[in-house]
Tab-separated table of C-alpha atoms in Angstrom:
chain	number	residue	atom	x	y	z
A	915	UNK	CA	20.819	-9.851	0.286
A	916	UNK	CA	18.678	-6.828	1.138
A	917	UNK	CA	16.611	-6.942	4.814
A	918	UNK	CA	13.227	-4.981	5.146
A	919	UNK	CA	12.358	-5.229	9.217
A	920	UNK	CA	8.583	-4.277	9.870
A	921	UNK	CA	7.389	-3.683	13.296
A	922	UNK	CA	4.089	-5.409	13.606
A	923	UNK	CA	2.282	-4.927	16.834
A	924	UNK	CA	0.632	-8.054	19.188
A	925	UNK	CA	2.140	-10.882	17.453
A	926	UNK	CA	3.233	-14.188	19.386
A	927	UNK	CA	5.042	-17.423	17.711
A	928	UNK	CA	1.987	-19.304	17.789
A	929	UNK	CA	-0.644	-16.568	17.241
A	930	UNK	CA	-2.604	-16.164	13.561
A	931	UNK	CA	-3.985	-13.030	14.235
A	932	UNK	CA	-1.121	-11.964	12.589
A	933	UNK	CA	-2.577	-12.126	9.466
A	934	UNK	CA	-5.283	-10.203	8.659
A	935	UNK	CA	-3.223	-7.220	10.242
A	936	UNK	CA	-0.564	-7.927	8.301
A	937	UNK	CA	-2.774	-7.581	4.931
A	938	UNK	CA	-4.297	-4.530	5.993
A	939	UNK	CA	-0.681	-3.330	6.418
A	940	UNK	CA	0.497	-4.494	3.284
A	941	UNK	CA	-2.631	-2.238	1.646
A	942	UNK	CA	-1.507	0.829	3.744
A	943	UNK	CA	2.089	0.569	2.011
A	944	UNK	CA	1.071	-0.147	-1.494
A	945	UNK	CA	-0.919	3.226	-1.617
A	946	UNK	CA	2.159	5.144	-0.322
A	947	UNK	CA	5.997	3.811	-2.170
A	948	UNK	CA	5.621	2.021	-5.347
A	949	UNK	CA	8.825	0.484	-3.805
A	950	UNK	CA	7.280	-0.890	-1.291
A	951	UNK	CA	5.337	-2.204	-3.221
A	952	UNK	CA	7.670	-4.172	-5.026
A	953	UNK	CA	8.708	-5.568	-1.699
A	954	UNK	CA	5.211	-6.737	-0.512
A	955	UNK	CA	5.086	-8.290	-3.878
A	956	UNK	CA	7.897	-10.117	-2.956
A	957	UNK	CA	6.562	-10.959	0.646
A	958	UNK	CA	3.165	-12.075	-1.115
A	959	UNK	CA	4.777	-14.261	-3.865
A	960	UNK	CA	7.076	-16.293	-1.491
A	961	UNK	CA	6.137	-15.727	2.234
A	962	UNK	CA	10.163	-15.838	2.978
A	963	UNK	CA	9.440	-13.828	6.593
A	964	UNK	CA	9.953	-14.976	9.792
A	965	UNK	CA	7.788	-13.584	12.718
A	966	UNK	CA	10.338	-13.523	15.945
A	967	UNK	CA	9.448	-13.053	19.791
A	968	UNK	CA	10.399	-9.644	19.397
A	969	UNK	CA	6.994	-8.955	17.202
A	970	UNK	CA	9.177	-7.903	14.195
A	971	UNK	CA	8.665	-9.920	10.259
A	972	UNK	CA	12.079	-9.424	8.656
A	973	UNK	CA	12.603	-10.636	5.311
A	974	UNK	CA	15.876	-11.381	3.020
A	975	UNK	CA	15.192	-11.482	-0.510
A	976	UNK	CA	16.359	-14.054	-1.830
């Protein structure tokens, strides 16, 4: 499987704040890689992202 690793800034394992940022980001990449696109797709569809203690979502597709 293919791994994507975004860095997303201020994130904790407990903390929501995540995701409004996260959205925001996800709007920032669709306007620039249609590929990237097709990954937040993906990450929109089925969520399959872990947020870690180091502040970092990666993702396997499945």
């Amino acid at each position: 499987s293919d791994k994507a690793t975004f860095v997303v800034q201020n994130v904790n394992d407990n903390d929501e704040s995540h995701v409004p940022r996260w959205a925001d980001t996800l709007g920032v990449i669709k306007q620039f890689c249609a590929a990237a696109t097709h990954l937040a797709v993906h990450l929109e569809n089925e969520m399959d992202g872990v947020f870690t203690s180091q502040n970092r979502l990666q993702y396997n597709e499945l």
